[in-house]
XYZ file of C-alpha atoms in Angstrom:
764
model
C -13.377 32.679 9.647
C -9.980 33.877 8.105
C -9.755 33.645 4.248
C -6.738 31.957 2.662
C -4.259 33.467 0.632
C -5.696 32.035 -2.455
C -9.395 33.363 -1.748
C -7.631 36.721 -0.799
C -5.753 36.632 -4.342
C -9.064 35.724 -6.158
C -11.078 38.407 -4.743
C -8.489 41.018 -5.346
C -8.290 39.709 -9.118
C -11.987 39.777 -9.559
C -12.321 43.047 -8.288
C -9.453 44.437 -10.541
C -11.091 42.887 -13.615
C -14.371 44.507 -13.009
C -12.449 47.881 -12.819
C -10.651 47.499 -16.088
C -13.059 44.980 -18.187
C -14.368 48.254 -19.845
C -11.017 48.732 -21.339
C -10.548 44.968 -22.324
C -13.860 44.302 -23.959
C -15.025 46.470 -26.690
C -18.343 48.124 -26.697
C -17.785 50.941 -29.223
C -20.861 52.580 -29.835
C -22.732 49.613 -28.861
C -26.581 50.312 -28.079
C -27.592 48.841 -24.877
C -30.995 48.981 -23.364
C -30.647 48.676 -19.489
C -32.910 46.522 -17.769
C -32.223 46.385 -14.050
C -29.620 47.749 -11.747
C -27.263 44.822 -11.983
C -26.553 45.872 -15.559
C -26.245 49.636 -15.215
C -22.428 49.574 -15.334
C -20.472 48.284 -18.350
C -17.563 47.201 -16.345
C -19.739 44.669 -14.556
C -21.843 43.957 -17.392
C -19.008 42.037 -18.908
C -17.818 40.616 -15.669
C -18.677 36.936 -15.159
C -21.651 36.391 -12.535
C -19.376 35.027 -9.848
C -17.570 38.123 -9.696
C -20.584 40.129 -10.161
C -22.382 38.912 -7.335
C -19.676 40.280 -5.018
C -20.934 43.656 -5.638
C -24.674 43.094 -5.806
C -26.804 44.935 -3.258
C -28.133 41.551 -2.166
C -24.764 40.019 -1.783
C -22.982 39.635 1.858
C -21.505 43.417 2.706
C -18.102 41.990 3.866
C -16.086 41.261 0.606
C -12.716 41.523 2.125
C -11.330 39.876 5.098
C -9.644 41.976 7.828
C -6.030 40.734 6.980
C -6.161 41.642 3.481
C -3.478 43.704 1.991
C -4.288 47.459 2.331
C -3.709 47.691 -1.635
C -6.198 44.931 -2.419
C -8.779 46.145 0.093
C -8.490 49.613 -1.677
C -9.373 48.195 -4.966
C -12.235 45.802 -3.882
C -13.925 48.303 -1.920
C -13.789 51.166 -4.640
C -15.139 48.627 -6.981
C -18.163 47.868 -5.099
C -18.804 51.554 -4.447
C -18.410 52.409 -8.321
C -21.051 49.612 -8.898
C -23.455 51.056 -6.167
C -22.724 54.641 -7.665
C -23.917 53.524 -11.077
C -27.079 51.670 -9.804
C -28.081 55.102 -8.483
C -28.785 56.355 -11.813
C -29.746 53.416 -14.184
C -30.653 54.104 -17.857
C -33.668 51.669 -17.813
C -35.494 51.711 -20.991
C -33.133 54.421 -22.827
C -30.511 53.921 -25.370
C -26.975 53.852 -24.018
C -23.659 53.966 -26.238
C -20.859 53.391 -23.963
C -17.228 54.110 -24.921
C -14.517 52.205 -22.856
C -11.267 53.225 -22.361
C -10.068 51.051 -25.243
C -12.694 52.463 -27.516
C -11.504 55.941 -26.700
C -7.951 54.879 -27.527
C -8.862 53.335 -30.926
C -10.284 56.477 -32.438
C -7.574 58.651 -34.135
C -6.043 60.825 -31.638
C -7.046 59.006 -28.712
C -6.994 60.975 -25.564
C -5.747 63.895 -27.648
C -8.814 63.925 -29.624
C -11.644 66.610 -29.045
C -14.522 65.091 -27.177
C -17.037 65.615 -29.842
C -14.993 63.270 -32.197
C -15.506 60.346 -29.929
C -19.323 61.242 -29.492
C -19.662 61.508 -33.400
C -19.327 57.830 -33.302
C -22.611 57.123 -31.946
C -25.923 57.344 -34.065
C -27.978 60.429 -34.457
C -25.106 62.799 -33.459
C -24.566 65.219 -36.212
C -21.704 67.780 -36.310
C -22.054 71.668 -36.556
C -19.623 74.659 -36.700
C -17.749 75.664 -33.585
C -17.638 72.136 -32.257
C -20.997 71.913 -31.675
C -23.101 68.772 -31.560
C -26.625 67.893 -32.115
C -28.168 64.752 -30.823
C -31.327 63.665 -32.474
C -32.280 66.827 -33.972
C -32.001 68.781 -30.850
C -29.923 72.093 -30.559
C -27.120 71.643 -27.662
C -29.902 70.157 -24.974
C -26.924 68.030 -23.932
C -26.253 67.380 -20.282
C -22.643 66.703 -19.005
C -22.154 64.617 -15.730
C -18.872 63.579 -14.132
C -19.252 60.431 -12.016
C -22.852 60.684 -12.099
C -23.084 64.559 -11.054
C -24.459 66.804 -13.616
C -22.423 69.880 -14.275
C -24.800 73.341 -14.502
C -24.761 74.744 -17.804
C -21.777 77.219 -18.668
C -20.744 79.373 -21.509
C -18.554 77.766 -23.934
C -19.156 78.368 -27.828
C -15.896 76.814 -29.166
C -14.797 73.304 -28.570
C -15.639 71.809 -25.141
C -14.465 72.694 -21.436
C -14.149 68.957 -20.733
C -11.578 67.000 -22.719
C -11.470 63.406 -23.701
C -7.948 62.965 -21.558
C -10.581 63.242 -18.419
C -12.096 60.160 -19.128
C -11.593 56.607 -18.058
C -14.945 55.821 -19.816
C -18.074 57.458 -21.040
C -21.625 56.738 -22.254
C -24.127 59.020 -24.304
C -27.688 58.042 -23.143
C -30.785 59.033 -25.492
C -34.511 58.222 -25.780
C -37.201 58.313 -23.217
C -35.323 58.832 -20.124
C -36.092 57.689 -16.481
C -37.101 60.242 -14.196
C -33.708 60.944 -12.581
C -32.639 62.757 -15.782
C -34.034 66.581 -16.102
C -33.425 69.998 -17.436
C -31.430 68.907 -20.678
C -32.643 65.549 -21.960
C -31.506 65.195 -25.798
C -28.547 63.338 -24.660
C -26.964 62.742 -21.230
C -23.067 62.280 -21.544
C -21.701 60.718 -18.303
C -17.891 60.894 -17.851
C -16.370 58.165 -15.598
C -13.350 60.228 -14.581
C -9.833 58.570 -14.299
C -8.774 57.721 -10.749
C -5.818 56.529 -9.017
C -7.323 52.825 -8.910
C -8.025 52.413 -12.692
C -5.446 54.522 -13.759
C -2.282 54.243 -11.617
C 1.046 55.745 -12.506
C 2.131 58.652 -14.652
C 2.089 59.312 -18.333
C 3.615 62.131 -20.151
C 2.910 62.904 -23.761
C 3.786 65.439 -26.621
C 1.379 65.428 -29.691
C 1.602 67.904 -32.740
C 2.260 68.512 -36.340
C 0.639 70.610 -39.030
C -0.492 74.074 -38.415
C 1.539 74.880 -35.413
C -0.402 72.010 -33.609
C 1.608 71.596 -29.957
C -0.095 69.449 -27.502
C 2.003 68.603 -24.367
C 0.174 66.760 -21.578
C 0.901 65.015 -18.191
C -1.228 62.884 -15.797
C -0.533 60.889 -12.738
C -2.477 58.735 -10.328
C -2.289 56.291 -7.412
C -3.422 55.625 -3.921
C -1.945 55.645 -0.322
C -3.809 54.039 2.389
C -7.494 55.154 2.152
C -6.714 58.065 -0.232
C -7.122 57.651 -4.005
C -5.870 60.651 -6.371
C -5.472 61.605 -9.978
C -4.454 64.804 -11.811
C -3.841 65.568 -15.378
C -3.247 68.730 -17.101
C -2.485 69.988 -21.037
C -1.716 72.938 -22.924
C -3.088 73.218 -26.658
C -1.716 75.630 -29.359
C -2.584 75.390 -32.820
C -4.046 77.345 -35.696
C -7.300 75.524 -36.331
C -9.211 76.814 -33.192
C -12.322 77.744 -35.276
C -13.472 76.283 -38.513
C -12.151 77.987 -41.658
C -14.649 80.444 -43.257
C -12.891 79.576 -46.734
C -12.123 76.308 -48.329
C -8.450 77.048 -48.263
C -6.049 74.769 -46.647
C -5.181 77.392 -43.879
C -7.281 79.979 -42.488
C -6.218 83.503 -41.636
C -5.901 84.701 -38.170
C -6.869 81.357 -36.553
C -4.518 81.060 -33.626
C -5.637 79.320 -30.317
C -4.139 78.797 -27.011
C -5.810 76.781 -24.483
C -4.910 74.764 -21.033
C -7.175 72.317 -19.106
C -6.871 70.826 -15.680
C -8.781 68.008 -13.528
C -7.955 67.013 -10.159
C -9.627 64.035 -8.514
C -9.065 62.738 -4.859
C -11.152 60.386 -2.980
C -11.077 59.149 0.672
C -12.463 55.715 1.330
C -13.532 55.806 4.967
C -14.884 52.354 5.199
C -16.560 49.629 2.875
C -19.657 51.866 2.997
C -18.440 55.336 2.804
C -16.729 57.229 0.401
C -15.909 61.280 0.140
C -14.689 62.701 -3.383
C -13.806 65.958 -4.620
C -13.267 67.041 -8.421
C -12.091 70.102 -9.812
C -11.410 71.289 -13.139
C -10.281 74.386 -15.132
C -10.235 75.304 -18.691
C -8.814 78.555 -20.099
C -9.064 79.185 -23.773
C -8.171 82.186 -26.260
C -9.180 82.432 -29.962
C -8.585 84.482 -32.890
C -12.027 84.752 -35.041
C -10.613 83.650 -38.335
C -10.989 86.214 -41.270
C -12.792 85.937 -44.733
C -11.116 87.534 -47.273
C -12.694 89.528 -50.104
C -15.682 90.687 -48.233
C -17.044 94.029 -49.562
C -20.274 94.341 -48.113
C -20.283 97.240 -45.565
C -23.042 97.805 -43.116
C -24.264 94.195 -43.604
C -27.731 95.174 -42.445
C -29.860 95.861 -45.635
C -31.146 98.950 -43.795
C -27.314 100.438 -44.295
C -26.328 99.290 -47.690
C -27.777 102.198 -49.763
C -26.707 105.009 -47.342
C -24.423 107.547 -48.361
C -22.071 106.754 -45.045
C -22.012 103.134 -46.476
C -20.698 104.443 -49.849
C -18.277 106.637 -48.237
C -16.463 103.879 -45.909
C -16.897 101.097 -48.883
C -13.613 99.387 -48.967
C -11.923 101.179 -46.314
C -11.153 98.207 -44.392
C -9.777 94.840 -45.782
C -11.808 91.990 -44.255
C -8.474 89.808 -44.255
C -6.841 92.084 -41.920
C -9.575 92.319 -39.013
C -8.555 91.476 -35.249
C -11.533 89.745 -33.612
C -10.792 87.693 -30.535
C -12.672 85.702 -27.879
C -11.823 84.153 -24.564
C -13.781 81.241 -22.738
C -13.209 80.656 -19.024
C -14.595 77.628 -17.109
C -13.877 76.415 -13.487
C -15.906 73.766 -11.700
C -15.781 71.729 -8.342
C -17.888 68.806 -7.046
C -17.496 67.567 -3.465
C -19.482 64.189 -2.976
C -20.619 61.813 -0.259
C -21.376 58.388 -1.238
C -22.809 56.192 1.633
C -24.367 52.744 1.744
C -26.761 52.105 4.599
C -27.211 48.440 5.566
C -28.238 46.161 2.385
C -31.162 48.096 1.386
C -30.040 51.967 0.943
C -27.513 53.732 -1.243
C -27.054 57.331 -1.673
C -24.738 60.016 -3.231
C -25.003 63.790 -2.109
C -22.974 66.226 -4.030
C -22.587 70.201 -3.748
C -21.636 71.478 -7.437
C -20.199 75.076 -8.374
C -19.326 76.234 -11.600
C -18.139 79.405 -13.071
C -17.691 80.526 -16.909
C -17.258 83.459 -18.665
C -17.070 84.374 -22.306
C -15.569 87.613 -23.740
C -15.483 89.082 -27.243
C -13.089 91.774 -28.313
C -14.031 93.301 -31.739
C -11.957 94.966 -34.258
C -12.845 98.560 -33.437
C -12.820 99.890 -36.961
C -13.711 96.810 -39.000
C -16.653 95.546 -36.871
C -18.007 99.101 -37.215
C -17.513 99.504 -40.998
C -18.691 95.896 -41.916
C -21.720 95.459 -39.309
C -22.411 99.208 -38.154
C -21.736 98.331 -34.555
C -18.271 97.472 -32.976
C -19.318 95.894 -29.626
C -17.095 94.349 -26.780
C -19.118 91.715 -24.936
C -18.670 89.951 -21.799
C -21.086 87.444 -20.307
C -20.449 85.270 -17.020
C -22.304 82.632 -15.271
C -21.800 81.600 -11.614
C -23.921 78.342 -10.402
C -23.907 76.541 -7.270
C -26.117 73.717 -6.059
C -26.605 70.362 -4.777
C -27.750 67.025 -6.118
C -28.756 63.963 -4.182
C -29.779 60.511 -5.355
C -31.047 57.593 -3.341
C -31.743 54.113 -4.039
C -33.894 51.973 -1.883
C -33.848 48.096 -2.608
C -37.366 47.282 -1.311
C -37.352 43.688 -2.555
C -36.707 41.351 -5.330
C -39.294 42.966 -7.465
C -39.040 46.692 -6.632
C -36.087 49.256 -6.625
C -37.206 52.663 -5.415
C -34.953 55.841 -6.415
C -35.685 59.198 -5.535
C -33.750 62.575 -5.469
C -33.476 66.041 -6.206
C -31.336 68.713 -7.961
C -31.208 72.448 -7.109
C -29.173 75.199 -8.393
C -28.745 79.165 -7.632
C -27.293 80.845 -10.641
C -26.100 84.498 -11.311
C -25.865 85.640 -14.812
C -24.085 88.938 -15.510
C -24.211 90.302 -19.219
C -22.158 93.729 -20.136
C -21.623 95.277 -23.713
C -19.974 98.362 -24.842
C -20.820 99.457 -28.245
C -19.705 102.015 -31.006
C -22.501 102.768 -33.436
C -23.432 105.361 -36.023
C -26.307 107.609 -34.916
C -28.873 108.250 -37.731
C -29.177 111.693 -38.499
C -32.287 111.592 -40.717
C -33.621 109.797 -43.813
C -33.439 110.554 -47.636
C -36.127 111.019 -50.142
C -36.730 107.165 -50.438
C -36.939 106.752 -46.440
C -33.637 105.273 -46.324
C -31.593 106.233 -43.020
C -28.820 108.762 -43.249
C -25.685 108.597 -41.154
C -23.320 111.477 -40.920
C -20.214 109.455 -39.920
C -20.008 110.566 -36.403
C -19.882 107.745 -33.729
C -21.577 107.061 -30.425
C -20.982 104.804 -27.395
C -23.831 102.820 -25.686
C -23.180 101.007 -22.653
C -25.914 98.119 -21.645
C -25.636 95.661 -19.134
C -27.685 93.528 -16.397
C -27.431 90.804 -14.066
C -30.028 88.461 -12.645
C -30.209 85.724 -9.988
C -32.404 82.636 -10.565
C -33.186 79.113 -9.295
C -33.250 76.046 -11.097
C -35.037 72.914 -9.292
C -36.323 69.284 -9.835
C -37.445 66.409 -7.648
C -38.103 62.884 -8.906
C -39.289 59.499 -7.618
C -39.594 56.318 -9.528
C -40.031 52.587 -9.196
C -38.117 49.707 -11.068
C -40.558 46.990 -10.752
C -39.783 43.533 -12.176
C -43.153 41.398 -12.040
C -42.071 38.719 -14.365
C -38.850 37.203 -15.425
C -37.553 39.091 -18.267
C -39.694 42.087 -17.860
C -38.919 45.371 -16.329
C -41.433 48.359 -15.954
C -39.799 51.620 -14.679
C -42.308 54.109 -13.655
C -41.990 57.521 -12.101
C -42.665 61.388 -11.782
C -40.502 64.326 -11.770
C -41.268 67.943 -10.843
C -39.385 70.718 -12.314
C -39.196 74.599 -11.964
C -37.317 77.722 -13.148
C -37.583 80.976 -11.695
C -35.014 82.931 -13.547
C -35.894 85.367 -16.781
C -39.024 83.049 -16.790
C -41.288 81.445 -14.360
C -42.591 78.312 -15.158
C -42.878 74.708 -13.569
C -44.252 71.200 -14.545
C -45.070 67.608 -13.282
C -43.594 65.253 -15.823
C -44.612 61.564 -15.949
C -42.150 58.847 -16.951
C -42.873 55.120 -18.249
C -40.397 52.729 -19.539
C -41.111 48.957 -20.475
C -38.048 46.602 -21.267
C -39.036 42.934 -22.324
C -36.216 40.331 -22.730
C -38.235 37.470 -24.540
C -35.054 35.206 -25.360
C -31.273 35.270 -24.723
C -29.553 38.359 -26.017
C -32.787 39.975 -27.176
C -34.364 43.066 -25.830
C -37.504 45.197 -26.715
C -38.111 48.573 -25.090
C -40.711 51.245 -25.468
C -41.016 54.277 -23.405
C -42.840 57.629 -23.027
C -41.403 60.840 -21.137
C -42.939 64.206 -20.427
C -39.828 66.629 -20.662
C -39.487 70.173 -19.110
C -36.446 72.165 -20.622
C -35.911 75.510 -19.057
C -34.146 78.032 -21.344
C -30.576 78.434 -20.925
C -30.173 81.106 -18.530
C -26.494 81.994 -19.592
C -28.020 82.765 -23.029
C -30.630 84.851 -22.268
C -29.965 88.511 -21.585
C -32.173 91.497 -21.163
C -31.014 93.830 -24.133
C -32.283 97.415 -23.976
C -33.397 97.688 -27.403
C -34.357 101.373 -27.281
C -30.840 102.252 -26.865
C -30.035 101.328 -30.124
C -32.942 102.900 -32.062
C -32.166 105.486 -34.666
C -28.435 104.062 -34.905
C -26.870 101.725 -37.256
C -27.386 98.819 -34.859
C -31.066 99.387 -34.857
C -33.056 96.272 -34.939
C -35.699 95.282 -37.556
C -38.375 95.016 -34.718
C -38.332 96.163 -31.278
C -40.226 92.924 -30.280
C -38.655 90.986 -27.514
C -40.618 88.233 -26.024
C -38.987 86.671 -22.901
C -37.523 83.058 -24.027
C -39.927 80.186 -22.505
C -39.388 76.769 -21.212
C -39.790 73.915 -23.617
C -42.550 71.172 -22.935
C -42.163 68.137 -24.694
C -43.929 64.732 -25.408
C -41.227 62.160 -26.183
C -41.942 58.838 -27.420
C -39.238 55.880 -28.037
C -39.145 52.277 -28.947
C -36.356 49.845 -30.204
C -34.790 46.423 -30.186
C -31.486 44.873 -29.813
C -30.001 41.828 -30.159
C -26.836 39.870 -30.187
C -26.782 38.066 -33.303
C -23.613 35.962 -32.794
C -20.998 35.947 -29.881
C -19.425 39.448 -30.455
C -21.879 40.718 -32.809
C -24.494 43.166 -31.663
C -27.313 45.246 -33.616
C -29.978 47.613 -32.539
C -32.835 49.666 -34.048
C -34.548 52.598 -32.420
C -37.103 55.013 -33.448
C -38.492 58.244 -31.601
C -40.863 61.026 -31.937
C -40.830 64.425 -29.975
C -43.888 67.054 -29.930
C -42.709 70.121 -28.548
C -44.364 73.311 -27.352
C -42.115 76.277 -27.270
C -39.151 74.406 -28.667
C -35.956 75.983 -27.752
C -33.470 76.896 -30.628
C -30.112 78.727 -30.535
C -28.374 81.013 -33.064
C -25.554 83.415 -33.652
C -26.887 86.929 -33.891
C -24.237 89.699 -34.608
C -20.360 89.858 -34.598
C -19.688 88.518 -31.161
C -19.677 84.508 -31.244
C -22.281 84.457 -28.443
C -25.112 82.258 -28.991
C -28.809 83.571 -28.008
C -31.912 81.414 -27.300
C -35.242 81.683 -28.942
C -38.602 79.565 -29.048
C -40.499 78.177 -31.798
C -44.085 78.041 -30.576
C -44.381 74.480 -32.184
C -41.884 71.960 -32.819
C -41.676 68.431 -34.360
C -38.672 66.022 -34.271
C -38.720 62.258 -35.326
C -36.372 59.793 -36.567
C -34.788 56.429 -36.410
C -31.173 54.833 -35.818
C -29.461 51.563 -36.577
C -26.177 50.432 -34.818
C -24.012 47.341 -35.031
C -20.667 46.342 -33.991
C -18.663 43.169 -33.999
C -15.318 42.352 -31.943
C -13.210 39.102 -31.917
C -9.801 38.877 -30.805
C -7.720 41.489 -31.957
C -10.263 42.845 -34.674
C -13.304 45.257 -34.097
C -15.818 46.811 -36.381
C -19.103 48.983 -36.088
C -21.131 51.151 -37.942
C -24.264 52.967 -37.708
C -26.958 55.332 -39.511
C -29.618 57.660 -38.417
C -32.333 59.519 -40.278
C -33.807 62.660 -38.555
C -36.365 65.504 -39.323
C -36.442 68.610 -37.276
C -39.184 71.319 -37.910
C -40.507 74.457 -36.213
C -43.342 76.871 -36.707
C -43.685 80.543 -35.531
C -40.755 82.214 -33.553
C -42.596 83.817 -30.556
C -39.555 84.928 -28.421
C -36.526 87.233 -28.841
C -38.051 88.264 -32.182
C -35.511 91.370 -32.638
C -32.849 89.166 -33.713
C -34.759 88.040 -36.820
C -35.638 89.736 -40.312
C -39.288 90.818 -40.001
C -39.966 89.346 -43.568
C -38.706 85.785 -42.073
C -40.704 86.099 -38.866
C -44.027 86.863 -41.107
C -43.223 83.968 -43.157
C -42.460 81.477 -40.310
C -45.592 82.540 -38.380
C -47.899 80.258 -40.493
C -45.794 77.763 -41.907
C -43.445 74.888 -40.937
C -39.818 75.189 -41.704
C -36.649 73.373 -41.062
C -34.634 73.868 -38.106
C -31.381 75.279 -39.043
C -29.374 72.120 -37.522
C -31.633 69.590 -39.264
C -29.729 66.984 -41.049
C -31.572 64.260 -42.661
C -28.892 61.495 -42.807
C -25.813 60.963 -40.441
C -23.602 57.777 -40.559
C -20.479 56.845 -38.851
C -18.287 53.937 -38.987
C -14.909 52.290 -37.588
C -12.829 49.340 -37.646
C -9.522 48.472 -35.634
C -6.902 45.854 -35.860
C -4.043 44.960 -33.560
C -0.876 42.926 -34.824
C 1.131 41.211 -32.145
C -1.336 42.049 -29.593
C -0.141 38.925 -27.405
C 3.210 40.414 -27.363
C 4.788 43.476 -25.378
C 4.870 45.545 -28.751
C 1.361 45.676 -30.214
C 0.828 47.666 -33.469
C -2.824 48.984 -33.622
C -4.408 50.322 -36.777
C -7.704 51.949 -36.908
C -9.767 54.036 -39.149
C -13.138 55.978 -38.866
C -15.636 57.732 -40.953
C -18.280 60.235 -40.616
C -20.703 61.181 -43.126
C -23.318 63.881 -42.958
C -26.173 65.032 -45.696
C -25.883 68.618 -44.835
C -27.341 70.962 -42.283
C -29.747 73.659 -43.440
C -29.203 76.898 -45.578
C -31.543 79.427 -46.895
C -33.115 79.044 -50.315
C -36.150 81.281 -51.399
C -37.521 80.372 -47.880
C -35.501 80.372 -44.568
C -33.896 77.098 -43.923
C -35.171 75.894 -47.409
C -31.870 74.446 -48.718
C -29.379 71.914 -47.491
C -25.386 72.106 -47.572
C -23.967 69.582 -49.836
C -23.361 66.269 -48.638
C -19.807 64.947 -47.407
C -17.989 62.120 -45.743
C -14.582 62.060 -44.178
C -11.850 59.453 -43.420
C -9.538 59.547 -40.546
C -6.512 57.082 -40.064
C -4.455 56.024 -37.165
C -1.548 53.774 -36.310
C -0.111 53.064 -32.832
C 2.946 51.442 -31.829
C 3.600 50.546 -28.245
C 6.669 49.144 -26.474
C 6.531 47.415 -23.208
C 10.075 48.318 -22.135
C 11.631 50.501 -24.925
C 14.443 52.235 -22.773
C 15.060 49.294 -20.303
C 14.854 51.854 -17.505
C 13.174 50.439 -14.396
C 10.808 53.229 -13.651
C 9.797 53.595 -17.152
C 6.989 51.615 -18.421
C 5.009 51.585 -21.614
C 6.211 53.821 -24.651
C 3.649 54.671 -27.323
C 4.285 56.407 -30.687
C 1.271 57.190 -32.722
C 0.531 58.807 -36.226
C -3.053 60.077 -36.755
C -4.300 61.458 -40.208
C -7.597 63.687 -40.354
C -9.354 64.054 -43.505
C -7.333 61.310 -45.125
C -8.412 62.197 -48.777
C -8.520 65.932 -48.127
C -12.333 66.488 -48.654
C -13.236 69.869 -49.166
C -16.681 70.161 -47.429
C -18.787 72.946 -45.887
C -20.465 72.700 -42.422
C -22.490 76.292 -43.122
C -22.531 78.545 -45.825
C -23.306 81.691 -43.699
C -27.019 81.601 -44.209
C -29.847 80.306 -42.407
C -31.852 81.064 -39.181
C -29.284 82.280 -36.659
C -26.315 81.324 -38.610
C -23.523 84.015 -38.613
C -20.800 83.101 -40.876
C -19.806 80.242 -43.301
C -17.576 77.506 -41.895
C -15.636 74.506 -43.743
C -14.332 71.313 -42.177
C -10.763 70.760 -41.479
C -8.702 69.876 -44.490
C -6.054 66.918 -44.105
C -4.138 67.283 -41.153
C -1.203 64.878 -39.970
C -0.161 64.741 -36.528
C 2.054 62.495 -34.278
C 3.015 61.956 -30.823
C 4.758 59.896 -28.183
C 3.421 59.214 -24.779
C 5.778 57.591 -22.045
C 4.255 55.787 -18.900
C 5.825 55.787 -15.480
């Protein structure tokens, strides 16, 4: 039977609404406990049931009549396939914070803001130096996914290789994760990339202001026939690439140049088959900022009293050093998505990623200050495959299974200049004669990382969902180990708008391959770079018992609140630190670790007004460093061996809040004003014991004003024009992220002082 023009139009608009509803219904940092595969995607969760049923696995397969217009059919089919892809990887029982397109545009900076600025608005996320984030007391155990496909880990210390501009929407999932999530499990950041259906047309923008900040960008997307395409690129030049080591307004020697690109193309062969290709590039060069007035030569205590230390004392000014670092990331994802009948859906992807990090020292300054000038280069090349399958067995059971496997090649090279030790003085202190020696060190290794999973989402009663499964993971790299991990999540909805959840997950976290290197310690013996100990046990995989429980409730229409508590008991807890001048993180283990805490979040939205707020309390401790011991002071190792200490990234309290109001929002020239706040009680620093103190607490406020015009220039091919003003750290708060002390902390860093940026963007 041929459908009427009205029904075709209705189907088209319902499908289009499903694609853009994430941008029209605010969900900023709203905690959602997913219960079934029908609410796994925020776009359809806020869509009326009549529209949602068109994309359910149990609904009729034919959603578009044969005589539908090509553009309408393209949007409808892709909306259905997007829903099926989301159902492949639900977050059943976990806690998910969703950021829609509108949410992203609301924060100061919008698409121009760093990705970590967006994620800091979720509970339990603490900021650190170099743009790092800590989720629920873990150190960088965060996995990034693009359209559901996990990216292998790469080398990126400063900032992120992925930009906010890439995202149409994103989510952060934490808690007791279902079986499909492995390897890095503190938080799963899933970015739904922009595409030609959801983000058609072009946008050119220029953004900049204080500290030589210059940030032009360009994006364009569309579709033709069965093809869908999107591309975006930007260039960033500024003098705030890395945190200032002093509280002054501007840092010395802090120039950075970065460019990023993302391209996305999809071919929809039919209503059940889609092939997509995503490729990205990130290239960043940084000057390492200088800390004026430093007079410590040979920072290692073994050198401070030597005659050579006295000889070179003050020969180099710390404000004139010239240290640099370069980071490169390239990646590609080729995916096939297929529905087989009404019961089976799958997505199979091939992934490739290359990243490298190079550090160039100040040849004389590094030698004088640290006893070693080391040019360091690391790279990792990863290629692999990921497949996820969903089988809708019946109304009570949805079975999911899949695998991930990666082959990785890690290469590390260093060329060091050191002072050889010529003897010892009467007190047993080393003596150096002032001559230098060169040491070359390098190694490479190829390894495997793999995981298999199977799980059943069982709905025995109305409002009750039980998700149980098993996961098998293994690593064959610098370490060789494997584990079978049971997972169990229970979700109960006793009344409308209320959801209880509780879960247990056994976790297996391989050590970061790219951060583990085989340094030949004996080469540095009897030199100014000799470690305090030659003990160097191989970094091990972390094994955890993770417990999580919580409750969420819709209090009134538009007002939501949630509470969540968690505990992690770890064996061989993985931590990371900076040791030496190269800003390259190195991994190590605490034999025992414990992390526990709780989170509260709430949000309210009505018409042009929205507001949200959250806070979290966390405690992360470790005991007995049992790997990579040569990086540490022997006295610290001895103290930690039998005593619990705070992890260096342990922050007791974190909080964030924000509000937004849009004036004239029903006109063609809306004005949006928004503000955000971030609070931290302070990361750890040394006292009379390692990590015994904490940095002073801080809070920062940011402000944004965005004025839009529907047809400012009255030119047919030009659409919306947008002017924006953003102020970071509105009250110019001086605050410290690190003071330079603590386990694995290399230098002090201060937060960004007040920065005013403006921009203009033009749609076409």
